[in-house]
Amino acid sequence: MKDMSWMVASPNGSSNSKPLSWIVVSIGVVAVIITFASWFFLSYPISSSAHGHFYGVESSQTQINTTSVDVRVNGSLGLGDNKTLFDLQPSIDVVSSDNSKTERIDDNGNSQVLFRDSTSPKIAPITKEVNSSETSGLASKVPIPVVGSNSSIVKGCDLYHGNWIYDPSGPLYTNNSCPVLTQTQNCQGNGRPDKDYENWRWKPFECDIPRFDPRKFLELMRGKTLAFIGDSVARNQMESMMCILWQVEEPKNQGTRNMQQYYFESTSVTIVRIWSSWLVKHNSEPFDFAPAGVEKLYLESPDEMLMEFLPTFDVVVLSSGHWFTKQCIYILNNEVVGGRLWWPDKSRHMKINSIEAFGISVETILTALVTHPNYTGLTILRSYSPDHYEGGGWNTGGSCTGKVKPLVPGELVENKYNAAMYKQQVTGFNRVVKKATNGSRMILMDITEAFQYRHDGHPGPYRSTDPNKITTRGRDGRPPPQDCLHWCMPGPVDTWNEIVFEIIKEEYESDSAS
């Protein structure tokens, strides 16, 4: 900065002083600069917490409270400290595919690692590839949100980065207004005393996901079939969809032994669920040195029953991964290549671990769908649903007791096992994108990051109607038996179906426009 002493008279009355008018002009310039800067920062707040106060978000019923949990600003906040939140015992050996090293993690894969942002795909045709090289690295800047119309999503919006915002308008249904709700997910019916977990709404930075309109959904899906295929988390999502749609029409139950099926007569829409634990062929028959009674996964072969019904589906939502923590044996190219919680002896070489087996299964099932000669539908691969067991795994004393609000920046740690499973999905998806031959479309619905923050959304100890169930820690600190994997209904799981609706809108409204 230049020396400005020449603008005023020197103390000894030197004749070097300039006219008083220069002082007036300089003060005026400074005032203009200050005024402009104030206007700029008010118009474009630099704080991620500030944007909620300047950009209102509306639901279809009422103004949403802008109290929010920002899930993208963590990179600039220096998350937490290095104190682990998890008990890493008991642990198991996870052998790498090259057998060169062994990594110690617990049964649930818990490990202290800072949560990392993942660059997620936007709604896109199958030719859009997810960049797996961008699955780490935190965003350094929060974009100014663009509030979208409540009638449809802003085209091209990134649905997977945003905030959890408290919405006093409440859930889309109640636990008493849905007759198909599995009791273990009926948290209010099982005596959970708090309800705020029902009222947090997902708000992408770039747009607003409108409140789910069940009548519009049924009309958009007229004459079509939506199938949820996978494990018990797929059932959780399917029942959420049914609870939402049940508010406007009671469907006819047309289920069979092999498939749950509900038919909405007004629009000829069918909602289906097929149980498929691993999405690949499996049985418990003996194979080579693997004995009978232990499940064998044939990793290169898709689930046969799933493939039988596939041509009748217009939209398929896939869910898998959690059963890879259970005892099973992996068979690939007619060879036993690995196992989970089973292996005959250390003298035999285990070629793949459970995480790698999951990745192969993802690639197998997606390839089968996008190359099936009679399937031209939309496949939605919902990314890995995070659990929130603290202090251990589901079978070693892990707990989510007492969680009543979403995590906030600085509290989140990455579950190493969840992160590895997610990475396998992204890798498998990317590989299959290039294999499509049947004209079907495929989208990765990337909910993993956002749901890392919802440790409050699980049943926890409120998983049964037993009036004498234990719901608090004992005197020795031991937590009660609980479920920190599935999701309460109503609850965060309903957001998955709001996102599914937006994906379907993008698909079918674009088709009708063209």
mmCIF file of N, CA, C and O in Angstrom, residues 7 13 209 259 264 282 295 322 409 436 440 486 508:
data_model
loop_
_atom_site.group_PDB
_atom_site.id
_atom_site.type_symbol
_atom_site.label_atom_id
_atom_site.label_comp_id
_atom_site.label_asym_id
_atom_site.label_seq_id
_atom_site.Cartn_x
_atom_site.Cartn_y
_atom_site.Cartn_z
ATOM 1 N N MET A 7 -1.098 13.345 1.845
ATOM 2 C CA MET A 7 -2.446 13.898 1.707
ATOM 3 C C MET A 7 -2.791 14.878 2.819
ATOM 4 O O MET A 7 -3.795 15.560 2.758
ATOM 5 N N GLY A 13 3.900 21.904 9.789
ATOM 6 C CA GLY A 13 3.276 22.857 8.898
ATOM 7 C C GLY A 13 3.952 22.981 7.574
ATOM 8 O O GLY A 13 3.878 24.020 6.948
ATOM 9 N N ILE A 209 -36.010 -31.715 -3.982
ATOM 10 C CA ILE A 209 -36.802 -32.906 -4.288
ATOM 11 C C ILE A 209 -38.208 -32.678 -3.739
ATOM 12 O O ILE A 209 -38.385 -32.526 -2.538
ATOM 13 N N MET A 259 -42.829 -64.623 -5.122
ATOM 14 C CA MET A 259 -42.771 -63.189 -5.387
ATOM 15 C C MET A 259 -43.928 -62.452 -4.710
ATOM 16 O O MET A 259 -45.086 -62.813 -4.900
ATOM 17 N N PHE A 264 -52.265 -52.134 -8.418
ATOM 18 C CA PHE A 264 -53.097 -50.940 -8.245
ATOM 19 C C PHE A 264 -54.021 -50.838 -9.458
ATOM 20 O O PHE A 264 -53.602 -50.499 -10.568
ATOM 21 N N HIS A 282 -27.081 -69.619 -5.974
ATOM 22 C CA HIS A 282 -26.515 -70.201 -4.757
ATOM 23 C C HIS A 282 -27.279 -71.447 -4.357
ATOM 24 O O HIS A 282 -28.473 -71.597 -4.661
ATOM 25 N N GLU A 295 -23.697 -72.453 2.325
ATOM 26 C CA GLU A 295 -24.135 -71.852 1.066
ATOM 27 C C GLU A 295 -22.959 -71.631 0.117
ATOM 28 O O GLU A 295 -21.921 -71.105 0.510
ATOM 29 N N HIS A 322 -25.164 -56.934 2.143
ATOM 30 C CA HIS A 322 -25.062 -57.242 3.567
ATOM 31 C C HIS A 322 -24.961 -58.737 3.852
ATOM 32 O O HIS A 322 -24.420 -59.126 4.896
ATOM 33 N N PRO A 409 -21.465 -32.311 10.923
ATOM 34 C CA PRO A 409 -20.066 -32.269 10.515
ATOM 35 C C PRO A 409 -19.133 -32.268 11.720
ATOM 36 O O PRO A 409 -19.339 -31.547 12.681
ATOM 37 N N ALA A 436 -23.563 -52.981 -22.340
ATOM 38 C CA ALA A 436 -24.988 -53.004 -22.654
ATOM 39 C C ALA A 436 -25.227 -53.302 -24.132
ATOM 40 O O ALA A 436 -24.606 -52.699 -25.003
ATOM 41 N N SER A 440 -31.498 -51.397 -22.713
ATOM 42 C CA SER A 440 -31.948 -51.036 -21.368
ATOM 43 C C SER A 440 -31.076 -49.909 -20.826
ATOM 44 O O SER A 440 -30.012 -49.602 -21.367
ATOM 45 N N HIS A 486 -31.362 -51.960 9.350
ATOM 46 C CA HIS A 486 -32.599 -51.607 8.664
ATOM 47 C C HIS A 486 -33.063 -50.225 9.132
ATOM 48 O O HIS A 486 -32.487 -49.648 10.054
ATOM 49 N N TYR A 508 -39.220 -41.279 -17.883
ATOM 50 C CA TYR A 508 -40.463 -41.376 -18.645
ATOM 51 C C TYR A 508 -40.989 -40.035 -19.135
ATOM 52 O O TYR A 508 -41.622 -39.974 -20.193
#
